[in-house]
Structures are given as structure tokens and as C-alpha cells.
Amino acid sequence: MTIALIVLHVIFNLFIVLFVLLHRGSGGGLSDMFGGGGGSLGGSAVVEKNLDRVTVVSIVGGMITSVLLVRML
């Protein structure tokens, strides 16, 4: 159980890093490198909104696994 929880925690944290780097910042960031800054996706506001949701879900999942790991150890 502990090993599965640690693996899940690492996956959540990797997703958090990935999704935060993909967000459009004031300077562009990595989202420009992947074509996110040019508005080539048509609905860039919708894409950014969905990216916000996925990022929040990843953060909440990381927090839950973190609390569970602390309670188990």
C-alpha cells in the first residue's frame, strides 16, 4: 500500500511540474515553445481554463497523497 501511494505521489508531483510549466505566463514560458502562445489552438482561453482545472486536480491529488503518506509513516 505504501509503495503504491509513493508512486502515485510522484506521478502527481510530476504532473504538477509539467502543467505549471505549460501555463501561459507574462513572458510566454514553455507554452510558447509548444505553440501555446501563438493562439494556434483556436480557443486558447478554453485551453488555458482546462489547463487550470487539470493543474488544480493534480495539486489536490498531490496534497491528499502527501497527507496520507504522513499519516501512514
mmCIF file of C-alpha atoms in Angstrom:
data_model
loop_
_atom_site.group_PDB
_atom_site.id
_atom_site.type_symbol
_atom_site.label_atom_id
_atom_site.label_comp_id
_atom_site.label_asym_id
_atom_site.label_seq_id
_atom_site.Cartn_x
_atom_site.Cartn_y
_atom_site.Cartn_z
ATOM 1 C CA MET A 1 0.000 0.000 0.000
ATOM 2 C CA THR A 2 2.776 2.410 0.912
ATOM 3 C CA ILE A 3 4.707 1.785 -2.284
ATOM 4 C CA ALA A 4 1.614 2.362 -4.428
ATOM 5 C CA LEU A 5 0.929 5.600 -2.569
ATOM 6 C CA ILE A 6 4.518 6.779 -3.070
ATOM 7 C CA VAL A 7 4.315 6.009 -6.805
ATOM 8 C CA LEU A 8 1.009 7.886 -7.058
ATOM 9 C CA HIS A 9 2.504 10.825 -5.147
ATOM 10 C CA VAL A 10 5.486 11.021 -7.518
ATOM 11 C CA ILE A 11 3.186 10.890 -10.554
ATOM 12 C CA PHE A 12 1.008 13.706 -9.179
ATOM 13 C CA ASN A 13 4.060 15.838 -8.499
ATOM 14 C CA LEU A 14 5.484 15.278 -11.977
ATOM 15 C CA PHE A 15 2.131 16.296 -13.459
ATOM 16 C CA ILE A 16 2.135 19.437 -11.302
ATOM 17 C CA VAL A 17 5.540 20.447 -12.633
ATOM 18 C CA LEU A 18 4.513 19.709 -16.231
ATOM 19 C CA PHE A 19 1.206 21.587 -16.052
ATOM 20 C CA VAL A 20 2.674 24.617 -14.300
ATOM 21 C CA LEU A 21 5.367 24.881 -16.967
ATOM 22 C CA LEU A 22 2.742 24.688 -19.726
ATOM 23 C CA HIS A 23 0.783 27.650 -18.361
ATOM 24 C CA ARG A 24 0.953 30.871 -20.295
ATOM 25 C CA GLY A 25 2.919 33.393 -18.305
ATOM 26 C CA SER A 26 3.549 37.049 -18.869
ATOM 27 C CA GLY A 27 6.802 36.172 -20.639
ATOM 28 C CA GLY A 28 5.480 33.210 -22.588
ATOM 29 C CA GLY A 29 7.415 30.403 -20.923
ATOM 30 C CA LEU A 30 7.378 26.881 -22.245
ATOM 31 C CA SER A 31 3.852 27.259 -23.587
ATOM 32 C CA ASP A 32 5.249 29.434 -26.401
ATOM 33 C CA MET A 33 7.776 26.760 -27.260
ATOM 34 C CA PHE A 34 4.966 24.245 -27.837
ATOM 35 C CA GLY A 35 2.828 26.695 -29.816
ATOM 36 C CA GLY A 36 0.509 27.727 -26.998
ATOM 37 C CA GLY A 37 1.421 31.399 -27.091
ATOM 38 C CA GLY A 38 0.560 31.999 -30.741
ATOM 39 C CA GLY A 39 -3.116 31.268 -30.348
ATOM 40 C CA SER A 40 -2.830 28.489 -32.896
ATOM 41 C CA LEU A 41 -5.282 26.291 -30.964
ATOM 42 C CA GLY A 42 -8.259 28.476 -31.789
ATOM 43 C CA GLY A 43 -9.752 28.598 -28.302
ATOM 44 C CA SER A 44 -6.706 29.475 -26.255
ATOM 45 C CA ALA A 45 -8.870 30.764 -23.394
ATOM 46 C CA VAL A 46 -10.641 27.401 -23.264
ATOM 47 C CA VAL A 47 -7.346 25.546 -23.364
ATOM 48 C CA GLU A 48 -5.970 27.700 -20.546
ATOM 49 C CA LYS A 49 -9.131 27.147 -18.493
ATOM 50 C CA ASN A 50 -8.874 23.372 -18.923
ATOM 51 C CA LEU A 51 -5.190 23.502 -18.070
ATOM 52 C CA ASP A 52 -6.089 25.384 -14.884
ATOM 53 C CA ARG A 53 -8.576 22.670 -13.929
ATOM 54 C CA VAL A 54 -6.154 19.834 -14.573
ATOM 55 C CA THR A 55 -3.454 21.653 -12.599
ATOM 56 C CA VAL A 56 -5.774 22.133 -9.612
ATOM 57 C CA VAL A 57 -6.797 18.458 -9.710
ATOM 58 C CA SER A 58 -3.121 17.458 -9.751
ATOM 59 C CA ILE A 59 -2.348 19.755 -6.827
ATOM 60 C CA VAL A 60 -5.261 18.418 -4.776
ATOM 61 C CA GLY A 61 -4.221 14.840 -5.574
ATOM 62 C CA GLY A 62 -0.659 15.609 -4.528
ATOM 63 C CA MET A 63 -1.860 17.153 -1.284
ATOM 64 C CA ILE A 64 -4.075 14.169 -0.478
ATOM 65 C CA THR A 65 -1.310 11.657 -1.149
ATOM 66 C CA SER A 66 1.093 13.770 0.895
ATOM 67 C CA VAL A 67 -1.251 13.802 3.890
ATOM 68 C CA LEU A 68 -1.884 10.059 3.568
ATOM 69 C CA LEU A 69 1.838 9.346 3.439
ATOM 70 C CA VAL A 70 2.456 11.404 6.573
ATOM 71 C CA ARG A 71 -0.371 9.640 8.393
ATOM 72 C CA MET A 72 0.960 6.209 7.389
ATOM 73 C CA LEU A 73 4.547 6.787 8.490
#
